[in-house]
mmCIF file of C-alpha atoms in Angstrom:
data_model
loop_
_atom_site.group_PDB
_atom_site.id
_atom_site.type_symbol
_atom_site.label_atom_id
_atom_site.label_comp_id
_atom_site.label_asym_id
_atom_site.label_seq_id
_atom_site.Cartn_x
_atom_site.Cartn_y
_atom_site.Cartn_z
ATOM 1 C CA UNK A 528 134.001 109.839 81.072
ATOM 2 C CA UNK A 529 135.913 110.555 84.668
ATOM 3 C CA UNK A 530 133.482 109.327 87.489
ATOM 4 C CA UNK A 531 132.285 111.619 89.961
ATOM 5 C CA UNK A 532 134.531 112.637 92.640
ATOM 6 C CA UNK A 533 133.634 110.232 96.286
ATOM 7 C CA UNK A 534 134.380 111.588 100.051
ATOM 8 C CA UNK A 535 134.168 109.132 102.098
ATOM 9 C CA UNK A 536 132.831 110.398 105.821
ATOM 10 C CA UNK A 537 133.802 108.358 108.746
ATOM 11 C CA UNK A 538 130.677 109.756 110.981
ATOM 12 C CA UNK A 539 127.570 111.259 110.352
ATOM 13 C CA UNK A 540 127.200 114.573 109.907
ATOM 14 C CA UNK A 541 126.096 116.874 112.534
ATOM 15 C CA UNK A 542 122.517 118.542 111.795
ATOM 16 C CA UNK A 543 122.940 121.891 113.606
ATOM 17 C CA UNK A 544 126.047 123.387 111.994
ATOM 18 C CA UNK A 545 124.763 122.542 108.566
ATOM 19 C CA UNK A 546 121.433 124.042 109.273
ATOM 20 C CA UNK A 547 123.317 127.169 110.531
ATOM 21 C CA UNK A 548 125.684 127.585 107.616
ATOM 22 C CA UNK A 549 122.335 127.043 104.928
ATOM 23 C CA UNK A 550 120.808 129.539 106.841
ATOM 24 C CA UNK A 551 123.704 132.418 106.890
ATOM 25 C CA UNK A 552 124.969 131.543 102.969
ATOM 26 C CA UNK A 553 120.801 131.546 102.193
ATOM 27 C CA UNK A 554 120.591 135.034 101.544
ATOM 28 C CA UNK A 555 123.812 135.215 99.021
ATOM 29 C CA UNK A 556 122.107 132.425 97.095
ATOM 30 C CA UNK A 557 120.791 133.056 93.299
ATOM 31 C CA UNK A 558 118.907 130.285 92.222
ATOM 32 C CA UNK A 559 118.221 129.197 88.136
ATOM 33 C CA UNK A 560 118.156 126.394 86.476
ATOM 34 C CA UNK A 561 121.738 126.746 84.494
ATOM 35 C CA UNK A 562 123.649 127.407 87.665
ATOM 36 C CA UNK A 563 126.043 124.715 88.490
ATOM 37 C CA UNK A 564 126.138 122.581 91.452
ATOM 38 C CA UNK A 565 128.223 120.285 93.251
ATOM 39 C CA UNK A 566 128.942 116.765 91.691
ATOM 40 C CA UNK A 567 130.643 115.221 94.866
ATOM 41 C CA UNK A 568 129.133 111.975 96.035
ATOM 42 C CA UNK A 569 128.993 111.274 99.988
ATOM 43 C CA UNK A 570 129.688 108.021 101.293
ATOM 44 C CA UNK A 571 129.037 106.877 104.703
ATOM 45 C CA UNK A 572 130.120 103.102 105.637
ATOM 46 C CA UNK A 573 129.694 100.856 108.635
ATOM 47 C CA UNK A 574 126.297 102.694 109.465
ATOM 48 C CA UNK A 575 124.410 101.458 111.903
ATOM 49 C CA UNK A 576 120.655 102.270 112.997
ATOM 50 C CA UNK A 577 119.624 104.231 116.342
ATOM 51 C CA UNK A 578 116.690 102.547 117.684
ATOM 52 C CA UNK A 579 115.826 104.592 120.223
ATOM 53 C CA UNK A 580 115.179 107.506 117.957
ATOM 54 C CA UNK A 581 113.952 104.956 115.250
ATOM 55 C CA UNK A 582 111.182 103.848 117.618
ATOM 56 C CA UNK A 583 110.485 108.261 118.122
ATOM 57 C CA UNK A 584 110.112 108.263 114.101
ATOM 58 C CA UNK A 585 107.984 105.194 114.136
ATOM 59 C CA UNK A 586 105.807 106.807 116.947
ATOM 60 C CA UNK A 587 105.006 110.167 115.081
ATOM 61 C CA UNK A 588 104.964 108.564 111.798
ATOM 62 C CA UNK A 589 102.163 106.077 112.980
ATOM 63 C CA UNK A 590 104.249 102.843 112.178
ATOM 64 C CA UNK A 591 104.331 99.832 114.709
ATOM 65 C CA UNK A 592 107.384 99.670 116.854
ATOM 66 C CA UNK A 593 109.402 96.877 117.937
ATOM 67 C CA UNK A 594 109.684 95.243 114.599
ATOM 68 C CA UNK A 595 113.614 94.839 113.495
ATOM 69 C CA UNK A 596 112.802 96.189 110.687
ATOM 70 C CA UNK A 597 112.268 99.605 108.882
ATOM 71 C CA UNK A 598 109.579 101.177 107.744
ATOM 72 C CA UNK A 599 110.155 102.188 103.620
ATOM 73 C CA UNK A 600 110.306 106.041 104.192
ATOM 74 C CA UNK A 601 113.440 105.832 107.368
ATOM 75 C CA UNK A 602 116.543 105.528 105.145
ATOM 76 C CA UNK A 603 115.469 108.966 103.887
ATOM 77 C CA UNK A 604 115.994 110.390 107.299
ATOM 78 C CA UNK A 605 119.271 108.170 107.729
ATOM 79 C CA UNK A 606 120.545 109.938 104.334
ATOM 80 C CA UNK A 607 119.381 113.406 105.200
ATOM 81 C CA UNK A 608 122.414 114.787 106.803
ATOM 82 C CA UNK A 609 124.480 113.538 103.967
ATOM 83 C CA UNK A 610 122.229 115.574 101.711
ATOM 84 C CA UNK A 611 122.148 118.768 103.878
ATOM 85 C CA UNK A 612 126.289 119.136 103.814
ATOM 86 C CA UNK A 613 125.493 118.871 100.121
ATOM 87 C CA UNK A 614 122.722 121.602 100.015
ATOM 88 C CA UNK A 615 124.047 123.874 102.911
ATOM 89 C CA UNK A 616 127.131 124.149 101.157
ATOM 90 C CA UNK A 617 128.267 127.317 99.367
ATOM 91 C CA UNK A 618 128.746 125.438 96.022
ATOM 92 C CA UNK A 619 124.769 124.631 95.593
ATOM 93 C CA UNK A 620 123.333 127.165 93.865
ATOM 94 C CA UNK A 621 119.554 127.180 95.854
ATOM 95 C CA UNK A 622 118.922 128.672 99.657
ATOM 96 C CA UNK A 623 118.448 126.494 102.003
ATOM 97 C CA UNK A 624 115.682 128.260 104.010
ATOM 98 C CA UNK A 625 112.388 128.245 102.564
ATOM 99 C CA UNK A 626 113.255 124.851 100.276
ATOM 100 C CA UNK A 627 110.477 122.894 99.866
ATOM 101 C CA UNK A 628 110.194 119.222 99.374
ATOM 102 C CA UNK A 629 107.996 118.399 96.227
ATOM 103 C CA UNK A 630 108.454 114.623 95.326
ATOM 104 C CA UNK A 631 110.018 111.480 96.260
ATOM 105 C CA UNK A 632 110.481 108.305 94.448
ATOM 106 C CA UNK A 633 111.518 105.409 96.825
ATOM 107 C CA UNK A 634 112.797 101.904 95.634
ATOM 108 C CA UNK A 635 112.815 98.942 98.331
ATOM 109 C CA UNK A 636 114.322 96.104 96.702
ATOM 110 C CA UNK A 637 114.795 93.672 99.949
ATOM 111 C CA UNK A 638 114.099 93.874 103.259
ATOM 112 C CA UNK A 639 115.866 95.891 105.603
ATOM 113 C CA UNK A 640 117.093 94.985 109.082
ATOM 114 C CA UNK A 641 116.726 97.219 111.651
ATOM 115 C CA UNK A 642 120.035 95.647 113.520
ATOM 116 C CA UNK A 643 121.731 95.503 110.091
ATOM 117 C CA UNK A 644 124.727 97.179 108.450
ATOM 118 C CA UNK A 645 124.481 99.783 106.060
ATOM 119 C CA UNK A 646 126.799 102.417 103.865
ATOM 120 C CA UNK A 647 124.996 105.361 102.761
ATOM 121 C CA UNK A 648 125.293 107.146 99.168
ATOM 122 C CA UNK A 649 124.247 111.060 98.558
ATOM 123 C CA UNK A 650 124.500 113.145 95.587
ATOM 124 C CA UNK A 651 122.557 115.975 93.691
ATOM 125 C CA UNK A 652 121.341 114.863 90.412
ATOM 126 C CA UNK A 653 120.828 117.771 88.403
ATOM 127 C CA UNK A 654 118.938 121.104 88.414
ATOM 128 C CA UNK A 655 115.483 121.635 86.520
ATOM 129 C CA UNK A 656 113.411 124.249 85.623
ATOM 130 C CA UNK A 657 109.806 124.488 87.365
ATOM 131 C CA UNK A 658 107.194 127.205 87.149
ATOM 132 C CA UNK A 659 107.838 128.710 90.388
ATOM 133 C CA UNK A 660 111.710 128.037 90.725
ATOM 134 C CA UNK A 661 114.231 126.009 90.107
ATOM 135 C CA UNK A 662 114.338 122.195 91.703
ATOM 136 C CA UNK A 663 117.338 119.894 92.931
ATOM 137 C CA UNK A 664 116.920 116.035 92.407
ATOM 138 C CA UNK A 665 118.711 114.502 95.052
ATOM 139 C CA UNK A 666 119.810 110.982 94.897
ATOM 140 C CA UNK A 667 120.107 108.711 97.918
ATOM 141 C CA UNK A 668 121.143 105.110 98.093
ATOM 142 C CA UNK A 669 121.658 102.735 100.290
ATOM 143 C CA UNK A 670 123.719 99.477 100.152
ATOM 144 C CA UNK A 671 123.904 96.062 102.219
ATOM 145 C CA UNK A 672 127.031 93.472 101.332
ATOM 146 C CA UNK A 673 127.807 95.837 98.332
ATOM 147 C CA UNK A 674 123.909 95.534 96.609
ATOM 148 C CA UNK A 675 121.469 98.567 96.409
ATOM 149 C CA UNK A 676 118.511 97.563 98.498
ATOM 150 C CA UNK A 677 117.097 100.982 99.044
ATOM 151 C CA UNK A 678 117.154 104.151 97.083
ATOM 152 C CA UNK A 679 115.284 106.978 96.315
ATOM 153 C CA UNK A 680 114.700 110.157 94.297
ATOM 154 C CA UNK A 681 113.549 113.348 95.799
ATOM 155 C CA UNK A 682 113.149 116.873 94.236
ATOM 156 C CA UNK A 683 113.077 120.431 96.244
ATOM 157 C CA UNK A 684 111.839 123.367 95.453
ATOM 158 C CA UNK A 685 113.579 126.405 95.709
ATOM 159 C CA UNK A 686 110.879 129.449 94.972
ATOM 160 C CA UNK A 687 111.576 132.923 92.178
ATOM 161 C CA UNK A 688 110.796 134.333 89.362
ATOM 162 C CA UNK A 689 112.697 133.154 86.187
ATOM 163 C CA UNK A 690 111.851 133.431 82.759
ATOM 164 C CA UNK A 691 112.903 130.427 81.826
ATOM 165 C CA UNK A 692 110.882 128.006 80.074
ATOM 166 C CA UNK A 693 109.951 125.796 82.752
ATOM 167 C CA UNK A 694 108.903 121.712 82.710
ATOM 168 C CA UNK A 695 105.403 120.983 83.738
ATOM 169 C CA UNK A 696 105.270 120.157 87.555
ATOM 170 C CA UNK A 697 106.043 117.020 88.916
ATOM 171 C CA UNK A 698 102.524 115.563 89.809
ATOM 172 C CA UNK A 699 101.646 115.979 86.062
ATOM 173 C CA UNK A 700 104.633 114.281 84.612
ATOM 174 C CA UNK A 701 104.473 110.971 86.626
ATOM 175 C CA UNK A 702 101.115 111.171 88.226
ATOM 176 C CA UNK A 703 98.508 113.047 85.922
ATOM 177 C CA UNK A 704 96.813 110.554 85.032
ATOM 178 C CA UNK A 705 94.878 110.575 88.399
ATOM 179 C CA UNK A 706 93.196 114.014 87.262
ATOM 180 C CA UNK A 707 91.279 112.088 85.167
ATOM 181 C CA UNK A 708 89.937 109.059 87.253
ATOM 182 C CA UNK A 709 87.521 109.301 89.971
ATOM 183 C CA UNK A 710 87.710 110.879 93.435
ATOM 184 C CA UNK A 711 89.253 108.088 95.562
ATOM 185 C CA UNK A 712 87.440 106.547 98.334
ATOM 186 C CA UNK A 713 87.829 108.105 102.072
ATOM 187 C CA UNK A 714 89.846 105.179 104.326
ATOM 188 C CA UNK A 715 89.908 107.905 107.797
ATOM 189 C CA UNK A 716 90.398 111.437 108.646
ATOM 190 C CA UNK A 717 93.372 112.980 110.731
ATOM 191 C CA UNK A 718 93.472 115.914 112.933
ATOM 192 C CA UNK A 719 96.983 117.033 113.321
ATOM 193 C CA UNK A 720 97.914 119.084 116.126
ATOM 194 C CA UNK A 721 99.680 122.342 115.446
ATOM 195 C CA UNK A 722 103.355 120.559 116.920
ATOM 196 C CA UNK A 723 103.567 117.543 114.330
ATOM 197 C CA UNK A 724 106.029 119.309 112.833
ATOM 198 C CA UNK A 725 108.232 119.875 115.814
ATOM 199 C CA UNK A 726 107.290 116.310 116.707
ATOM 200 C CA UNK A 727 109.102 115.210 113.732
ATOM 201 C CA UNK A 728 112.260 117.197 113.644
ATOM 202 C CA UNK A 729 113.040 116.097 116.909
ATOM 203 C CA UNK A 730 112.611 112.580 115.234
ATOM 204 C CA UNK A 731 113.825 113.113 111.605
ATOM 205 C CA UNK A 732 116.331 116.091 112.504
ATOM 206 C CA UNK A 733 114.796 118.276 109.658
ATOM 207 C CA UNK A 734 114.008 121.651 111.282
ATOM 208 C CA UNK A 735 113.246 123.600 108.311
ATOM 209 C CA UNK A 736 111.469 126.450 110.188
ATOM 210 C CA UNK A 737 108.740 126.511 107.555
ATOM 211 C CA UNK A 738 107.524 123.163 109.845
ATOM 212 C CA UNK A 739 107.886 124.592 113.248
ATOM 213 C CA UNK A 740 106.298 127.892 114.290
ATOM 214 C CA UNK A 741 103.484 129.825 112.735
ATOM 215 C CA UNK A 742 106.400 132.880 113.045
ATOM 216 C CA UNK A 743 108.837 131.586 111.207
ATOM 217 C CA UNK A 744 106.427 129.865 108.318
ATOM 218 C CA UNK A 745 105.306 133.032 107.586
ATOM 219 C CA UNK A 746 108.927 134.504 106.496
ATOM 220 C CA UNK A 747 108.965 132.046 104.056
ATOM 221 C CA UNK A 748 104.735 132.820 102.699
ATOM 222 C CA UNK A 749 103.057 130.367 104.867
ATOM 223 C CA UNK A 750 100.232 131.799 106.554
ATOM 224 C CA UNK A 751 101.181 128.718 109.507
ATOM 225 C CA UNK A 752 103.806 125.873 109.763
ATOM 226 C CA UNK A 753 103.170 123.178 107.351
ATOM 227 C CA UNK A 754 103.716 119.495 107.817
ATOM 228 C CA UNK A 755 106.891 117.363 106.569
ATOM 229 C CA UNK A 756 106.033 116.104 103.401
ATOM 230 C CA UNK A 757 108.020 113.078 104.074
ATOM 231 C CA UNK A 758 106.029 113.428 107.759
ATOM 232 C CA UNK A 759 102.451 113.204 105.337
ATOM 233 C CA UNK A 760 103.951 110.423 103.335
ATOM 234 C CA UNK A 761 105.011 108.193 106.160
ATOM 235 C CA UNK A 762 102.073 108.525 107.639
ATOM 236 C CA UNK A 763 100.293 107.383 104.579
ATOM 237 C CA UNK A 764 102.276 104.371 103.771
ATOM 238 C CA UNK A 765 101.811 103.594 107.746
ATOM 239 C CA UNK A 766 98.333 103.508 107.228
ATOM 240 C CA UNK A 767 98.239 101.792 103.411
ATOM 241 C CA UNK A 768 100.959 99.291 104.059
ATOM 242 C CA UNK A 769 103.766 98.038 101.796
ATOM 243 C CA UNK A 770 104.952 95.116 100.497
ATOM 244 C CA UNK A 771 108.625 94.198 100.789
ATOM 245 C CA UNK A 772 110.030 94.825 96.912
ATOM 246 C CA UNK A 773 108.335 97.527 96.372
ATOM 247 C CA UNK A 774 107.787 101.186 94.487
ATOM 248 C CA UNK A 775 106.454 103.861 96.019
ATOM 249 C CA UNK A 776 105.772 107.451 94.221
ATOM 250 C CA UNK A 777 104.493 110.306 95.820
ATOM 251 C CA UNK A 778 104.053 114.095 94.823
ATOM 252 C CA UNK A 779 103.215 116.450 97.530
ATOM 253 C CA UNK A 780 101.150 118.823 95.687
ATOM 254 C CA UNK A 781 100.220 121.309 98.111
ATOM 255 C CA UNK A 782 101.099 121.996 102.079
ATOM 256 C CA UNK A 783 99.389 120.742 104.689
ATOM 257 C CA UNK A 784 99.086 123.789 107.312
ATOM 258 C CA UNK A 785 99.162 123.398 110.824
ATOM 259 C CA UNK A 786 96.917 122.839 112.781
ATOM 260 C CA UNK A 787 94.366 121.034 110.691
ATOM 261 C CA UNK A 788 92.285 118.324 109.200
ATOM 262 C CA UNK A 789 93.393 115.680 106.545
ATOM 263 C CA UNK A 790 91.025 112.913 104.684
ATOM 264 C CA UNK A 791 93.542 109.866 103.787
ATOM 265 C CA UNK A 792 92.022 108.024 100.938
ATOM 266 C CA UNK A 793 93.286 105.108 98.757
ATOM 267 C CA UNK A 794 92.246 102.270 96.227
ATOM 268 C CA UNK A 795 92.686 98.887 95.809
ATOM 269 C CA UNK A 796 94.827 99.750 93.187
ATOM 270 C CA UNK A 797 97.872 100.903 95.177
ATOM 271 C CA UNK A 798 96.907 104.878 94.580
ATOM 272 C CA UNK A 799 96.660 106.823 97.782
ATOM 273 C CA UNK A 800 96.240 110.271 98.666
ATOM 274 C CA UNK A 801 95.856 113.217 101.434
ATOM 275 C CA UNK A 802 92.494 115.778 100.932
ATOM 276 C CA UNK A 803 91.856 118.607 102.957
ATOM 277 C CA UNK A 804 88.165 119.431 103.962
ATOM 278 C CA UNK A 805 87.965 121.183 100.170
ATOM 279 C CA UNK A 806 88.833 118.622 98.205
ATOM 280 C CA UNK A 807 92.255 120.410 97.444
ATOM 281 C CA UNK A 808 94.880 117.333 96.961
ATOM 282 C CA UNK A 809 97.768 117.631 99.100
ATOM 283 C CA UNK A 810 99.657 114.425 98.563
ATOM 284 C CA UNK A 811 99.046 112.153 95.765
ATOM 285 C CA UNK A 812 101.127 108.819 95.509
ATOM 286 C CA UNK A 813 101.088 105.293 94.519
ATOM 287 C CA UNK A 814 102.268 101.917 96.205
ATOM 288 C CA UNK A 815 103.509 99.633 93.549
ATOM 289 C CA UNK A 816 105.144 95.862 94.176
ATOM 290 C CA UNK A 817 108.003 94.949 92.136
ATOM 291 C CA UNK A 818 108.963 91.524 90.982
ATOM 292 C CA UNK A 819 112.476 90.762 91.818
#
């Protein structure tokens, strides 16, 4: 089998421009399942980790600063310009505007230094049928001394009608077992202010405008912004705690709007999850340590 073409970058990519080319190709998109997509792999080498704006992500995401070392859910944000020249590109098939983050799967396998030395590895996975649209799994790895010590797994959402036959959603493939067990036990509530999600782009560099303005949200069929889900997951683990080797899963099930009030909740078990005053399950996850 012939390996999947590799460009190697030299720097990473810039945010803005990418952002501005999803959003003008967006509208020429036709998302389905079948359509093909790019199979390039990014590589970034010899990167090395901004503390200044890591400390900014550690302050919004509720994790202690100061510590050389980084919190499980950061190499996302250190990958996600690699993956946005991927999906603001005209070869994948989904807009860009309006995407919506539904799950992550994140594998720590050692500890990472915040000082360290790191090269980056980004590719789309595949397409998949889902009952409202079609999702990307996007792959991200990242290496130290030629090992994979981080990596992780995340799916987006891009919303339309198909009539496809669709795979159940993500939350009852890997997590629907939790349907069936008891509500877990409150740990705190949250009020989040109505700029966490500008709070974060400035951090994380995602400025999807579904998380920024009320406005703009509601071109996409948000009736406000709605929080990061990596923003709702961070702030979870930052709460729970990990261990080093470890697995963390996390579906995020339903938006969190802006303004509002969350009730984090977890078990001994390692299960966690994000309630709004309802009951209605916004994020549902799992901490898991692995044996290495």
């Amino acid at each position: 089998m012939t390996p999947p073409p590799t460009t190697t970058l030299t720097a990473t990519p810039g945010l803005a421009p990418l952002l501005a080319r999803g959003a003008l190709l967006s509208p020429f998109k036709r998302p389905r399942p079948d359509a093909d997509f790019p199979r390039t792999r990014l590589v970034l080498p010899g990167l090395r980790v901004d503390l200044a704006r890591l400390a900014a992500y550690e302050r919004v995401c509720g994790f202690a600063t100061g510590d050389d070392a980084l919190p499980p859910t950061y190499p996302h944000v250190l990958g996600f310009p690699l993956a946005m020249r991927l999906m603001s590109g005209r070869g994948f098939p989904l807009p860009l505007l309006g995407l919506v983050h539904t799950s992550v799967e994140i594998t720590r396998r050692a500890p990472l230094a915040a000082t360290g030395e790191y090269e980056l590895m980004v590719y789309v996975d595949e397409l998949v049928p889902h009952r409202r649209g079609t999702e990307a799994a996007v792959v991200t790895e990242m290496r130290a001394g030629g090992e994979v010590v981080w990596e992780s797994r995340s799916t987006y959402l891009a919303r339309h009608r198909h009539r496809a036959r669709s795979r159940p959603a993500p939350s009852t493939e890997r997590l629907g077992e939790r349907e069936e067990r008891e509500t877990l036990p409150a740990e705190a509530e949250w009020r989040l202010a109505g700029d966490v999600g500008r709070r974060y782009a400035a951090a994380s560099g995602d400025r999807n405008p579904i998380h920024l303005h009320p406005l703009t949200a509601r071109l996409f069929g948000f009736p406000r912004a709605i929080a990061h889900g990596m923003w709702t997951l961070a702030r979870g683990l930052a709460a729970h705690g990990t261990p080093t080797a470890v697995l963390v899963r996390a579906d995020f099930r339903a938006p969190v709007l802006l303004p509002g009030t969350v009730t984090y909740a977890a078990d001994d078990t390692g299960l966690f999850e994000l309630r709004g005053g309802d009951g209605r399950v916004h994020v549902s996850g799992g901490v898991y340590p692995l044996v290495v």
